């Protein structure tokens, strides 16, 4: 599986952005896809994930503001971000894994396939 993340940019606090993760591979529908982010000097952290059955999971810090979704026909997963805050500033990565175990899909090590990252900057 190859992943291509896009859609980042500069936005003011309170604004919105939609990130896209386009994937190659016919079996993509069966993968769990996650979004992670990494701010300068910090560890990469979980943001959201969508399982093969479209169950979704979110970090507490983004719950209610971000929505992850999947378009099967386009082989693309989206991360819609609303009410952005300066602390959301980071490089955002999409990743894919065959596992769907709830206790692992929020961990970086569970994902074998990663996109290149897209920068999101939220100004105050």
PDB file of C-alpha atoms in Angstrom, residues 19 26 37-38 42 45 53 57-58 63 66 68 78 83 105 109-110:
ATOM      1  CA  UNK A  19      -6.747  16.500   4.717  1.00  0.00           C
ATOM      2  CA  UNK A  26      -6.990  -3.018  -4.327  1.00  0.00           C
ATOM      3  CA  UNK A  37       0.620  14.251  13.884  1.00  0.00           C
ATOM      4  CA  UNK A  38       4.006  15.401  15.036  1.00  0.00           C
ATOM      5  CA  UNK A  42       7.364  16.200  20.261  1.00  0.00           C
ATOM      6  CA  UNK A  45       0.751  11.187  18.362  1.00  0.00           C
ATOM      7  CA  UNK A  53     -16.117  -1.534   9.092  1.00  0.00           C
ATOM      8  CA  UNK A  57     -11.810   6.530  16.905  1.00  0.00           C
ATOM      9  CA  UNK A  58     -10.416   9.849  18.014  1.00  0.00           C
ATOM     10  CA  UNK A  63     -12.962  14.635  19.604  1.00  0.00           C
ATOM     11  CA  UNK A  66     -12.241  16.369  13.716  1.00  0.00           C
ATOM     12  CA  UNK A  68     -12.388  10.891   9.749  1.00  0.00           C
ATOM     13  CA  UNK A  78     -10.261  12.222   4.767  1.00  0.00           C
ATOM     14  CA  UNK A  83     -12.348  24.771  15.123  1.00  0.00           C
ATOM     15  CA  UNK A 105      -4.722   1.165  16.365  1.00  0.00           C
ATOM     16  CA  UNK A 109       4.084   0.861  15.928  1.00  0.00           C
ATOM     17  CA  UNK A 110       0.885  -0.809  14.684  1.00  0.00           C
TER      18      UNK A 110
END
